[in-house]
Short mmCIF file of C-alpha atoms and ligand atoms in Angstrom, two decimals:
data_model
loop_
_atom_site.label_atom_id
_atom_site.label_comp_id
_atom_site.label_asym_id
_atom_site.label_seq_id
_atom_site.Cartn_x
_atom_site.Cartn_y
_atom_site.Cartn_z
CA MET A 179 37.77 6.08 5.66
CA SER A 180 41.00 6.22 3.67
CA ASN A 181 41.44 4.60 0.29
CA SER A 182 44.27 2.44 1.60
CA GLU A 183 41.99 1.03 4.33
CA VAL A 184 39.39 0.09 1.69
CA ASN A 185 42.23 -1.46 -0.37
CA ASP A 186 43.08 -3.65 2.64
CA TYR A 187 39.43 -4.68 3.02
CA TYR A 188 39.30 -5.53 -0.68
CA GLU A 189 42.41 -7.66 -0.49
CA LEU A 190 41.15 -9.55 2.55
CA ILE A 191 37.68 -10.23 1.15
CA SER A 192 39.16 -11.33 -2.19
CA GLN A 193 41.27 -13.97 -0.42
CA LEU A 194 38.35 -15.16 1.73
CA ILE A 195 35.99 -15.37 -1.24
CA ASP A 196 38.50 -17.47 -3.21
CA GLU A 197 38.79 -19.82 -0.24
CA ALA A 198 34.99 -20.01 0.15
CA GLY A 199 34.60 -20.57 -3.60
CA LYS A 200 36.69 -23.76 -3.35
CA ILE A 201 34.21 -25.17 -0.82
CA ILE A 202 31.21 -24.42 -3.06
CA GLU A 203 32.93 -25.77 -6.17
CA SER A 204 33.95 -29.02 -4.45
CA ARG A 205 30.38 -29.62 -3.21
CA ASN A 206 28.44 -28.53 -6.31
CA SER A 207 27.78 -31.98 -7.70
CA GLU A 208 27.37 -33.70 -4.31
CA ARG A 209 24.05 -34.45 -2.62
CA LYS A 210 23.28 -31.58 -0.20
CA LEU A 211 21.86 -31.61 3.32
CA ILE A 212 18.90 -29.21 3.08
CA GLU A 213 16.90 -27.28 5.66
CA GLN A 214 13.89 -25.07 4.94
CA LYS A 215 13.64 -21.42 5.99
CA SER A 216 10.56 -19.23 5.33
CA SER A 217 8.97 -21.79 2.97
CA ASP A 218 9.62 -25.21 1.45
CA ILE A 219 11.34 -23.51 -1.50
CA ASP A 220 13.45 -21.14 0.65
CA LEU A 221 16.45 -23.36 1.39
CA VAL A 222 19.68 -23.41 3.33
CA THR A 223 22.44 -26.02 3.13
CA GLU A 224 25.35 -26.66 5.46
CA THR A 225 27.55 -25.08 2.77
CA ASP A 226 25.64 -21.76 3.06
CA GLN A 227 26.28 -21.79 6.81
CA GLN A 228 29.91 -22.84 6.51
CA VAL A 229 30.73 -20.23 3.84
CA GLU A 230 29.03 -17.42 5.80
CA LYS A 231 31.01 -18.42 8.91
CA LEU A 232 34.29 -18.57 7.00
CA LEU A 233 33.74 -15.05 5.62
CA ILE A 234 32.53 -13.50 8.90
CA ASP A 235 35.21 -15.17 11.06
CA GLY A 236 37.93 -14.15 8.58
CA ILE A 237 36.83 -10.49 8.64
CA LYS A 238 36.24 -10.39 12.42
CA ALA A 239 39.72 -11.80 13.09
CA LYS A 240 41.23 -8.70 11.48
CA TYR A 241 38.49 -6.13 12.07
CA PRO A 242 36.65 -7.02 15.29
CA ASN A 243 34.53 -3.84 15.18
CA HIS A 244 33.08 -4.36 11.73
CA LYS A 245 29.37 -5.16 11.47
CA PHE A 246 27.60 -7.86 9.43
CA ILE A 247 24.30 -8.44 7.71
CA GLY A 248 24.38 -12.07 6.63
CA GLU A 249 21.64 -14.10 5.00
CA GLU A 250 21.96 -17.10 7.31
CA ASP A 251 22.49 -14.95 10.41
CA SER A 252 19.30 -13.03 9.55
CA SER A 253 17.24 -16.18 9.03
CA SER A 254 17.27 -16.64 12.83
CA GLY A 255 15.08 -13.51 13.00
CA LYS A 256 17.86 -10.91 13.41
CA LYS A 257 16.90 -7.63 11.71
CA ALA A 258 19.28 -5.90 9.29
CA GLU A 259 20.73 -2.68 10.64
CA LEU A 260 22.85 -0.29 8.61
CA THR A 261 24.91 2.16 10.69
CA ASP A 262 27.86 4.32 9.60
CA ASP A 263 30.29 1.56 10.66
CA PRO A 264 31.89 -0.66 8.00
CA THR A 265 29.23 -3.30 7.40
CA TRP A 266 29.64 -6.46 5.35
CA ILE A 267 26.48 -7.63 3.60
CA ILE A 268 26.85 -11.31 2.78
CA ASP A 269 24.91 -13.91 0.84
CA PRO A 270 27.13 -17.02 1.09
CA VAL A 271 25.29 -18.93 -1.67
CA ASP A 272 22.87 -16.84 -3.70
CA GLY A 273 20.84 -19.30 -5.72
CA THR A 274 20.70 -22.04 -3.08
CA MET A 275 17.97 -23.89 -5.00
CA ASN A 276 20.33 -24.03 -8.02
CA PHE A 277 23.18 -25.22 -5.79
CA VAL A 278 20.96 -27.96 -4.33
CA HIS A 279 20.19 -29.17 -7.87
CA SER A 280 23.80 -28.72 -9.11
CA PHE A 281 22.46 -26.23 -11.69
CA PRO A 282 25.67 -24.23 -12.03
CA HIS A 283 24.32 -20.71 -11.41
CA SER A 284 24.90 -19.77 -7.80
CA ALA A 285 27.27 -17.24 -6.35
CA ILE A 286 28.82 -15.74 -3.26
CA SER A 287 27.69 -12.12 -3.02
CA VAL A 288 29.48 -9.69 -0.69
CA ALA A 289 29.27 -5.92 -0.32
CA CYS A 290 31.17 -3.67 2.06
CA VAL A 291 29.18 -0.58 3.02
CA ILE A 292 30.83 2.32 4.85
CA GLU A 293 28.87 5.36 6.06
CA LYS A 294 25.91 3.81 4.24
CA LYS A 295 27.74 3.89 0.88
CA ALA A 296 28.66 0.66 -0.91
CA GLU A 297 32.47 0.69 -1.35
CA ILE A 298 33.10 -2.90 -2.50
CA GLY A 299 30.89 -5.36 -4.37
CA ILE A 300 31.91 -8.89 -5.39
CA ILE A 301 29.79 -11.63 -6.95
CA TYR A 302 31.60 -14.93 -7.55
CA ASN A 303 30.29 -18.08 -9.19
CA PRO A 304 33.16 -20.52 -8.57
CA VAL A 305 31.57 -23.35 -10.56
CA LEU A 306 31.67 -21.42 -13.85
CA GLY A 307 34.61 -19.22 -12.84
CA GLN A 308 32.65 -15.96 -13.11
CA LYS A 309 33.84 -13.11 -10.90
CA PHE A 310 32.19 -9.67 -11.00
CA THR A 311 33.86 -6.92 -8.97
CA ALA A 312 33.48 -3.20 -8.31
CA ARG A 313 34.90 -0.50 -6.07
CA ARG A 314 33.01 2.80 -5.71
CA GLY A 315 34.24 5.25 -8.36
CA GLN A 316 36.57 2.72 -10.01
CA GLY A 317 34.35 0.92 -12.53
CA ALA A 318 33.06 -2.63 -12.78
CA PHE A 319 34.92 -5.74 -13.93
CA TYR A 320 34.25 -9.29 -15.08
CA ASN A 321 37.20 -11.60 -14.41
CA GLY A 322 39.40 -8.52 -14.34
CA GLN A 323 38.14 -6.98 -17.61
CA PRO A 324 36.13 -3.70 -17.53
CA ILE A 325 32.40 -4.09 -18.24
CA LYS A 326 29.56 -1.74 -19.24
CA VAL A 327 25.79 -2.08 -19.32
CA SER A 328 24.19 -2.35 -22.77
CA GLY A 329 22.66 1.13 -22.61
CA GLU A 330 19.41 -0.27 -24.09
CA LYS A 331 16.53 2.21 -23.69
CA ASN A 332 13.53 0.48 -25.26
CA LEU A 333 11.48 -2.30 -23.71
CA SER A 334 10.64 -3.80 -27.11
CA SER A 335 14.37 -4.46 -27.71
CA ALA A 336 15.24 -5.41 -24.13
CA LEU A 337 16.11 -8.77 -22.57
CA LEU A 338 14.48 -8.81 -19.12
CA VAL A 339 15.38 -10.98 -16.16
CA THR A 340 13.22 -11.77 -13.16
CA GLU A 341 12.57 -14.59 -10.69
CA PHE A 342 9.63 -16.48 -9.25
CA GLY A 343 11.30 -16.10 -5.84
CA THR A 344 11.39 -18.22 -2.72
CA SER A 345 7.80 -17.86 -1.50
CA ARG A 346 4.59 -19.61 -2.49
CA GLU A 347 2.44 -16.83 -0.99
CA GLU A 348 -0.70 -16.58 -3.14
CA GLU A 349 -0.89 -12.79 -3.49
CA LYS A 350 2.80 -12.54 -4.39
CA THR A 351 2.65 -15.37 -6.93
CA LYS A 352 -0.36 -13.67 -8.54
CA VAL A 353 1.55 -10.38 -8.94
CA VAL A 354 4.68 -12.16 -10.26
CA LEU A 355 2.67 -13.98 -12.92
CA GLU A 356 0.62 -10.87 -13.79
CA ASN A 357 3.79 -8.86 -14.41
CA ILE A 358 5.39 -11.60 -16.50
CA THR A 359 2.16 -11.96 -18.52
CA LYS A 360 2.16 -8.22 -19.27
CA LEU A 361 5.86 -7.80 -20.00
CA VAL A 362 6.44 -10.97 -22.00
CA LYS A 363 4.17 -9.57 -24.70
CA ILE A 364 6.25 -6.39 -25.05
CA ALA A 365 9.87 -7.26 -24.19
CA HIS A 366 12.30 -8.81 -26.66
CA GLY A 367 12.93 -11.74 -24.29
CA PHE A 368 12.64 -13.00 -20.69
CA ARG A 369 15.18 -15.00 -18.66
CA SER A 370 15.55 -16.37 -15.12
CA LEU A 371 18.93 -17.62 -13.89
CA GLY A 372 17.76 -18.57 -10.38
CA SER A 373 20.24 -16.26 -8.65
CA ALA A 374 19.35 -12.64 -8.03
CA ALA A 375 23.03 -11.69 -7.76
CA LEU A 376 23.94 -13.32 -11.09
CA ASN A 377 20.87 -11.79 -12.77
CA ILE A 378 22.03 -8.35 -11.64
CA ALA A 379 25.60 -9.12 -12.72
CA SER A 380 24.23 -10.04 -16.18
CA VAL A 381 22.82 -6.52 -16.47
CA ALA A 382 26.22 -5.04 -15.51
CA LEU A 383 27.84 -7.25 -18.16
CA GLY A 384 25.52 -5.90 -20.86
CA GLY A 385 24.06 -9.36 -21.46
CA ALA A 386 20.65 -8.65 -19.94
CA ASP A 387 19.04 -5.19 -20.02
CA LEU A 388 16.90 -5.08 -16.89
CA TYR A 389 16.27 -7.16 -13.77
CA TYR A 390 13.38 -6.65 -11.37
CA GLU A 391 12.15 -8.65 -8.41
CA TYR A 392 9.90 -8.35 -5.37
CA GLY A 393 10.80 -10.44 -2.31
CA ILE A 394 14.61 -10.38 -2.51
CA HIS A 395 16.74 -9.17 0.40
CA ILE A 396 19.50 -6.61 0.86
CA TRP A 397 22.13 -9.41 0.75
CA ASP A 398 20.85 -10.54 -2.68
CA PHE A 399 21.34 -7.17 -4.37
CA MET A 400 23.76 -4.91 -2.45
CA ALA A 401 26.95 -6.06 -4.23
CA GLY A 402 25.12 -6.21 -7.58
CA MET A 403 23.74 -2.70 -7.21
CA LEU A 404 27.26 -1.25 -6.88
CA ILE A 405 28.49 -3.35 -9.82
CA VAL A 406 25.60 -2.16 -12.05
CA ASN A 407 26.07 1.48 -11.01
CA GLU A 408 29.81 1.24 -11.68
CA ALA A 409 29.06 -0.34 -15.08
CA GLY A 410 27.02 2.77 -15.99
CA GLY A 411 23.58 1.35 -15.16
CA TYR A 412 20.66 2.62 -13.13
CA CYS A 413 18.95 1.09 -10.09
CA CYS A 414 15.60 2.18 -8.65
CA ASP A 415 12.53 1.04 -6.76
CA PRO A 416 10.04 -0.88 -8.94
CA ALA A 417 7.58 2.00 -8.40
CA GLY A 418 10.27 4.49 -9.49
CA GLY A 419 12.52 6.64 -7.28
CA GLU A 420 15.40 5.69 -5.03
CA VAL A 421 15.96 2.09 -3.91
CA ASP A 422 14.80 1.54 -0.32
CA LEU A 423 17.51 -0.90 0.79
CA MET A 424 15.31 -2.69 3.31
CA SER A 425 12.13 -2.89 1.21
CA ARG A 426 12.96 -6.16 -0.59
CA ARG A 427 12.23 -4.69 -4.06
CA ILE A 428 14.52 -3.55 -6.86
CA ILE A 429 15.05 -2.75 -10.53
CA CYS A 430 18.59 -2.82 -11.95
CA ALA A 431 18.65 -1.52 -15.52
CA SER A 432 20.87 -0.58 -18.41
CA SER A 433 19.26 2.90 -18.53
CA LYS A 434 16.79 5.12 -16.64
CA GLU A 435 14.59 5.27 -19.76
CA LEU A 436 14.17 1.48 -19.80
CA ALA A 437 13.58 1.38 -16.02
CA ASP A 438 10.88 4.09 -16.32
CA GLU A 439 9.14 2.16 -19.09
CA VAL A 440 9.07 -1.05 -17.04
CA VAL A 441 7.89 0.87 -13.93
CA SER A 442 4.90 2.12 -15.95
CA HIS A 443 3.78 -1.50 -16.57
CA LEU A 444 4.47 -3.16 -13.21
CA THR A 445 1.77 -4.12 -10.75
CA GLN A 446 3.29 -3.34 -7.36
CA PHE A 447 3.87 -5.69 -4.43
CA TYR A 448 5.35 -4.73 -1.04
CA PRO A 449 6.88 -7.85 0.62
CA MET A 450 6.51 -8.23 4.38
CA PRO A 451 8.33 -8.36 6.70
CA ARG A 452 10.91 -5.80 5.55
CA ASP A 453 14.59 -6.50 6.21
CA ASP A 454 14.80 -3.88 9.00
C1 LIP B 728 17.36 -16.23 -3.75
C2 LIP B 728 17.78 -15.85 -5.14
C3 LIP B 728 16.63 -16.08 -6.07
C4 LIP B 728 15.59 -15.06 -5.76
C5 LIP B 728 15.17 -15.11 -4.32
C6 LIP B 728 16.32 -15.23 -3.35
P1 LIP B 728 18.99 -17.44 -2.02
O1 LIP B 728 18.47 -16.18 -2.90
O2 LIP B 728 18.86 -16.42 -5.59
O3 LIP B 728 17.01 -15.88 -7.40
O4 LIP B 728 14.46 -15.26 -6.55
O5 LIP B 728 14.41 -13.96 -4.07
O6 LIP B 728 16.90 -14.03 -3.14
O7 LIP B 728 17.91 -17.68 -1.00
O8 LIP B 728 19.17 -18.58 -2.93
O9 LIP B 728 20.23 -16.93 -1.42
#
Protein backbone atom coordinates (compact mmCIF):
# COMPACT_ATOMS: atom_id res chain seq x y z
CA MET A 1 0.00 0.00 0.00
CA SER A 2 1.59 3.29 -1.04
CA ASN A 3 1.91 6.26 1.25
CA SER A 4 -0.15 8.41 -1.10
CA GLU A 5 -3.05 5.92 -0.92
CA VAL A 6 -2.96 6.09 2.90
CA ASN A 7 -2.85 9.91 2.60
CA ASP A 8 -6.07 9.74 0.55
CA TYR A 9 -7.70 7.49 3.16
CA TYR A 10 -6.65 9.92 5.89
CA GLU A 11 -8.09 12.90 4.05
CA LEU A 12 -11.39 11.13 3.42
CA ILE A 13 -11.83 9.88 6.99
CA SER A 14 -10.92 13.31 8.39
CA GLN A 15 -13.72 14.92 6.36
CA LEU A 16 -16.24 12.22 7.33
CA ILE A 17 -15.33 12.42 11.02
CA ASP A 18 -15.80 16.21 11.03
CA GLU A 19 -19.22 15.76 9.45
CA ALA A 20 -20.16 13.02 11.96
CA GLY A 21 -18.87 15.18 14.82
CA LYS A 22 -21.41 17.88 13.94
CA ILE A 23 -24.24 15.37 14.41
CA ILE A 24 -22.96 14.28 17.84
CA GLU A 25 -22.34 17.85 18.97
CA SER A 26 -25.81 19.02 17.91
CA ARG A 27 -27.49 16.14 19.80
CA ASN A 28 -25.33 16.13 22.95
CA SER A 29 -27.72 18.02 25.17
CA GLU A 30 -30.92 16.56 23.67
CA ARG A 31 -32.89 13.66 25.12
CA LYS A 32 -31.73 10.45 23.38
CA LEU A 33 -33.69 7.46 22.10
CA ILE A 34 -31.96 4.51 23.79
CA GLU A 35 -31.87 0.78 23.06
CA GLN A 36 -30.09 -1.84 25.15
CA LYS A 37 -27.50 -4.26 23.75
CA SER A 38 -25.77 -6.97 25.85
CA SER A 39 -27.07 -5.54 29.16
CA ASP A 40 -29.16 -2.68 30.53
CA ILE A 41 -25.99 -0.57 30.81
CA ASP A 42 -24.68 -1.43 27.32
CA LEU A 43 -26.49 1.18 25.22
CA VAL A 44 -26.98 2.29 21.66
CA THR A 45 -28.70 5.45 20.44
CA GLU A 46 -29.95 6.38 17.00
CA THR A 47 -26.94 8.72 16.80
CA ASP A 48 -24.52 5.76 17.17
CA GLN A 49 -26.28 4.05 14.26
CA GLN A 50 -26.47 7.16 12.12
CA VAL A 51 -22.80 8.09 12.64
CA GLU A 52 -21.61 4.54 11.89
CA LYS A 53 -23.68 4.54 8.68
CA LEU A 54 -22.37 7.95 7.63
CA LEU A 55 -18.76 6.78 8.05
CA ILE A 56 -19.22 3.37 6.40
CA ASP A 57 -21.28 4.70 3.47
CA GLY A 58 -18.78 7.53 2.91
CA ILE A 59 -15.84 5.10 2.76
CA LYS A 60 -17.69 2.47 0.69
CA ALA A 61 -18.69 5.08 -1.90
CA LYS A 62 -15.01 5.65 -2.69
CA TYR A 63 -13.51 2.29 -1.74
CA PRO A 64 -16.13 -0.43 -2.31
CA ASN A 65 -13.67 -3.25 -1.50
CA HIS A 66 -12.66 -2.00 1.92
CA LYS A 67 -13.79 -4.02 4.95
CA PHE A 68 -15.39 -2.83 8.20
CA ILE A 69 -15.55 -3.83 11.83
CA GLY A 70 -18.13 -1.52 13.37
CA GLU A 71 -19.50 -1.54 16.89
CA GLU A 72 -23.16 -1.30 15.88
CA ASP A 73 -22.73 -3.69 12.95
CA SER A 74 -21.16 -6.24 15.32
CA SER A 75 -23.93 -5.93 17.91
CA SER A 76 -26.17 -7.89 15.51
CA GLY A 77 -23.90 -10.89 16.21
CA LYS A 78 -21.44 -10.40 13.30
CA LYS A 79 -17.94 -11.55 14.31
CA ALA A 80 -14.91 -9.31 13.78
CA GLU A 81 -12.57 -10.55 11.07
CA LEU A 82 -9.21 -9.00 10.29
CA THR A 83 -7.81 -9.90 6.86
CA ASP A 84 -4.96 -8.23 4.94
CA ASP A 85 -7.48 -5.94 3.18
CA PRO A 86 -7.84 -2.33 4.31
CA THR A 87 -10.23 -2.61 7.26
CA TRP A 88 -11.88 0.28 9.08
CA ILE A 89 -12.51 -0.34 12.76
CA ILE A 90 -15.22 2.05 13.94
CA ASP A 91 -16.80 3.01 17.22
CA PRO A 92 -19.26 5.78 16.24
CA VAL A 93 -19.83 6.98 19.82
CA ASP A 94 -17.42 5.56 22.38
CA GLY A 95 -18.86 6.44 25.75
CA THR A 96 -22.52 6.07 24.79
CA MET A 97 -23.59 6.14 28.45
CA ASN A 98 -21.88 9.55 28.77
CA PHE A 99 -23.55 10.75 25.56
CA VAL A 100 -26.96 9.63 26.86
CA HIS A 101 -26.39 11.69 30.03
CA SER A 102 -24.84 14.66 28.15
CA PHE A 103 -21.65 14.11 30.19
CA PRO A 104 -19.27 15.60 27.63
CA HIS A 105 -16.76 12.74 27.32
CA SER A 106 -17.62 10.63 24.32
CA ALA A 107 -15.79 10.26 21.05
CA ILE A 108 -15.77 8.86 17.56
CA SER A 109 -12.95 6.33 17.33
CA VAL A 110 -11.73 5.11 13.93
CA ALA A 111 -8.71 3.05 12.92
CA CYS A 112 -7.64 1.97 9.45
CA VAL A 113 -5.76 -1.33 9.50
CA ILE A 114 -3.91 -2.57 6.41
CA GLU A 115 -2.19 -5.98 6.28
CA LYS A 116 -3.08 -6.24 9.97
CA LYS A 117 -1.09 -3.09 10.84
CA ALA A 118 -2.86 0.02 12.14
CA GLU A 119 -2.03 2.86 9.70
CA ILE A 120 -4.45 5.56 10.87
CA GLY A 121 -5.99 6.25 14.28
CA ILE A 122 -8.38 9.12 15.07
CA ILE A 123 -10.29 9.81 18.29
CA TYR A 124 -12.56 12.87 18.18
CA ASN A 125 -14.66 14.34 20.96
CA PRO A 126 -16.62 17.04 19.10
CA VAL A 127 -18.32 18.38 22.23
CA LEU A 128 -15.04 19.47 23.84
CA GLY A 129 -13.19 19.91 20.54
CA GLN A 130 -10.56 17.26 21.32
CA LYS A 131 -9.01 15.51 18.33
CA PHE A 132 -6.26 12.89 18.74
CA THR A 133 -4.63 11.63 15.54
CA ALA A 134 -1.82 9.32 14.48
CA ARG A 135 -0.37 7.77 11.34
CA ARG A 136 2.00 4.80 11.65
CA GLY A 137 5.59 6.06 11.90
CA GLN A 138 4.57 9.74 11.93
CA GLY A 139 3.92 10.49 15.61
CA ALA A 140 0.79 11.36 17.56
CA PHE A 141 -1.04 14.68 17.74
CA TYR A 142 -3.62 16.49 19.84
CA ASN A 143 -5.49 19.15 17.86
CA GLY A 144 -2.53 19.22 15.48
CA GLN A 145 0.19 19.56 18.16
CA PRO A 146 2.66 16.67 18.73
CA ILE A 147 2.10 14.71 21.97
CA LYS A 148 4.17 12.30 24.08
CA VAL A 149 3.34 9.93 26.91
CA SER A 150 4.54 10.95 30.38
CA GLY A 151 7.22 8.25 30.52
CA GLU A 152 6.24 7.52 34.16
CA LYS A 153 7.73 4.21 35.35
CA ASN A 154 6.55 3.85 38.95
CA LEU A 155 3.09 2.81 40.08
CA SER A 156 3.33 4.87 43.27
CA SER A 157 3.63 8.06 41.15
CA ALA A 158 1.20 7.01 38.43
CA LEU A 159 -2.32 8.22 37.60
CA LEU A 160 -4.28 5.13 36.52
CA VAL A 161 -7.45 5.01 34.46
CA THR A 162 -9.93 2.16 34.24
CA GLU A 163 -13.66 1.56 33.77
CA PHE A 164 -16.44 -0.42 35.39
CA GLY A 165 -17.52 -1.42 31.87
CA THR A 166 -20.84 -2.21 30.28
CA SER A 167 -21.68 -5.52 31.97
CA ARG A 168 -23.19 -6.35 35.34
CA GLU A 169 -21.87 -9.93 35.22
CA GLU A 170 -21.09 -10.95 38.81
CA GLU A 171 -17.70 -12.58 38.25
CA LYS A 172 -16.47 -9.66 36.14
CA THR A 173 -17.69 -7.01 38.60
CA LYS A 174 -15.90 -8.91 41.39
CA VAL A 175 -12.59 -8.85 39.48
CA VAL A 176 -12.99 -5.16 38.54
CA LEU A 177 -13.57 -4.17 42.17
CA GLU A 178 -10.79 -6.46 43.44
CA ASN A 179 -8.27 -4.85 41.09
CA ILE A 180 -9.35 -1.32 41.99
CA THR A 181 -9.17 -2.20 45.71
CA LYS A 182 -5.60 -3.45 45.29
CA LEU A 183 -4.31 -0.69 43.01
CA VAL A 184 -5.97 2.29 44.67
CA LYS A 185 -3.80 1.66 47.73
CA ILE A 186 -0.58 1.85 45.70
CA ALA A 187 -1.18 4.22 42.76
CA HIS A 188 -0.94 8.00 43.01
CA GLY A 189 -4.52 8.38 41.72
CA PHE A 190 -7.40 6.67 39.88
CA ARG A 191 -9.72 8.12 37.22
CA SER A 192 -12.56 6.94 34.97
CA LEU A 193 -13.73 9.11 32.05
CA GLY A 194 -16.43 6.72 30.83
CA SER A 195 -14.91 6.36 27.36
CA ALA A 196 -12.23 3.77 26.70
CA ALA A 197 -10.99 5.69 23.66
CA LEU A 198 -10.63 8.97 25.59
CA ASN A 199 -8.96 7.16 28.51
CA ILE A 200 -6.37 5.75 26.11
CA ALA A 201 -5.96 9.15 24.45
CA SER A 202 -5.28 10.64 27.91
CA VAL A 203 -2.33 8.25 28.25
CA ALA A 204 -1.00 9.35 24.83
CA LEU A 205 -1.35 12.98 25.95
CA GLY A 206 0.77 12.35 29.04
CA GLY A 207 -2.14 13.26 31.33
CA ALA A 208 -2.80 9.73 32.60
CA ASP A 209 -0.04 7.13 32.96
CA LEU A 210 -1.80 3.82 32.42
CA TYR A 211 -5.20 2.52 31.33
CA TYR A 212 -6.38 -1.07 31.70
CA GLU A 213 -9.73 -2.71 31.13
CA TYR A 214 -11.31 -6.14 30.68
CA GLY A 215 -14.45 -6.35 28.54
CA ILE A 216 -13.72 -3.66 25.93
CA HIS A 217 -13.77 -4.43 22.21
CA ILE A 218 -11.37 -3.97 19.30
CA TRP A 219 -13.32 -0.85 18.17
CA ASP A 220 -12.81 0.76 21.61
CA PHE A 221 -9.01 0.56 21.55
CA MET A 222 -7.64 0.07 18.01
CA ALA A 223 -7.27 3.80 17.18
CA GLY A 224 -6.04 4.55 20.71
CA MET A 225 -3.42 1.81 20.60
CA LEU A 226 -1.80 3.38 17.52
CA ILE A 227 -1.98 6.85 19.07
CA VAL A 228 -0.31 5.63 22.31
CA ASN A 229 2.38 3.72 20.41
CA GLU A 230 3.08 6.76 18.23
CA ALA A 231 3.27 8.92 21.37
CA GLY A 232 6.06 6.66 22.67
CA GLY A 233 3.91 4.48 24.94
CA TYR A 234 3.57 0.74 25.39
CA CYS A 235 0.50 -1.49 24.99
CA CYS A 236 0.22 -5.09 26.18
CA ASP A 237 -2.15 -7.77 27.41
CA PRO A 238 -3.12 -7.34 31.09
CA ALA A 239 -1.29 -10.62 31.80
CA GLY A 240 1.80 -9.28 29.98
CA GLY A 241 2.91 -9.99 26.40
CA GLU A 242 1.45 -8.90 23.10
CA VAL A 243 -2.11 -7.54 22.84
CA ASP A 244 -4.52 -10.16 21.46
CA LEU A 245 -6.74 -7.85 19.38
CA MET A 246 -9.85 -10.01 19.74
CA SER A 247 -9.48 -10.87 23.44
CA ARG A 248 -11.29 -7.79 24.83
CA ARG A 249 -8.44 -6.95 27.26
CA ILE A 250 -5.74 -4.28 27.18
CA ILE A 251 -3.18 -2.17 29.01
CA CYS A 252 -2.00 1.10 27.42
CA ALA A 253 0.86 2.62 29.39
CA SER A 254 3.42 5.37 29.47
CA SER A 255 6.23 2.78 29.86
CA LYS A 256 6.83 -0.99 29.84
CA GLU A 257 8.14 -0.76 33.42
CA LEU A 258 4.84 0.68 34.67
CA ALA A 259 2.82 -1.86 32.65
CA ASP A 260 4.88 -4.74 34.11
CA GLU A 261 4.31 -3.47 37.64
CA VAL A 262 0.53 -3.25 37.13
CA VAL A 263 0.49 -6.71 35.48
CA SER A 264 2.09 -8.15 38.63
CA HIS A 265 -0.89 -6.92 40.72
CA LEU A 266 -3.85 -7.64 38.43
CA THR A 267 -6.29 -10.48 38.99
CA GLN A 268 -7.04 -11.74 35.49
CA PHE A 269 -10.40 -11.99 33.73
CA TYR A 270 -11.01 -13.37 30.22
CA PRO A 271 -14.26 -11.88 28.79
CA MET A 272 -16.48 -14.12 26.69
CA PRO A 273 -17.44 -14.16 23.90
CA ARG A 274 -14.28 -12.90 22.18
CA ASP A 275 -14.64 -10.45 19.29
CA ASP A 276 -13.72 -13.11 16.68
C1 LIG B 1 -17.72 1.57 26.20
C2 LIG B 1 -16.65 2.48 26.71
C3 LIG B 1 -16.57 2.33 28.21
C4 LIG B 1 -16.01 0.99 28.50
C5 LIG B 1 -16.82 -0.11 27.86
C6 LIG B 1 -17.22 0.17 26.44
P1 LIG B 1 -19.35 2.21 24.20
O1 LIG B 1 -17.92 1.81 24.83
O2 LIG B 1 -16.75 3.73 26.38
O3 LIG B 1 -15.69 3.27 28.76
O4 LIG B 1 -15.97 0.76 29.87
O5 LIG B 1 -16.07 -1.29 27.97
O6 LIG B 1 -16.20 -0.10 25.59
O7 LIG B 1 -20.22 1.00 24.36
O8 LIG B 1 -19.86 3.38 24.94
O9 LIG B 1 -19.01 2.49 22.79
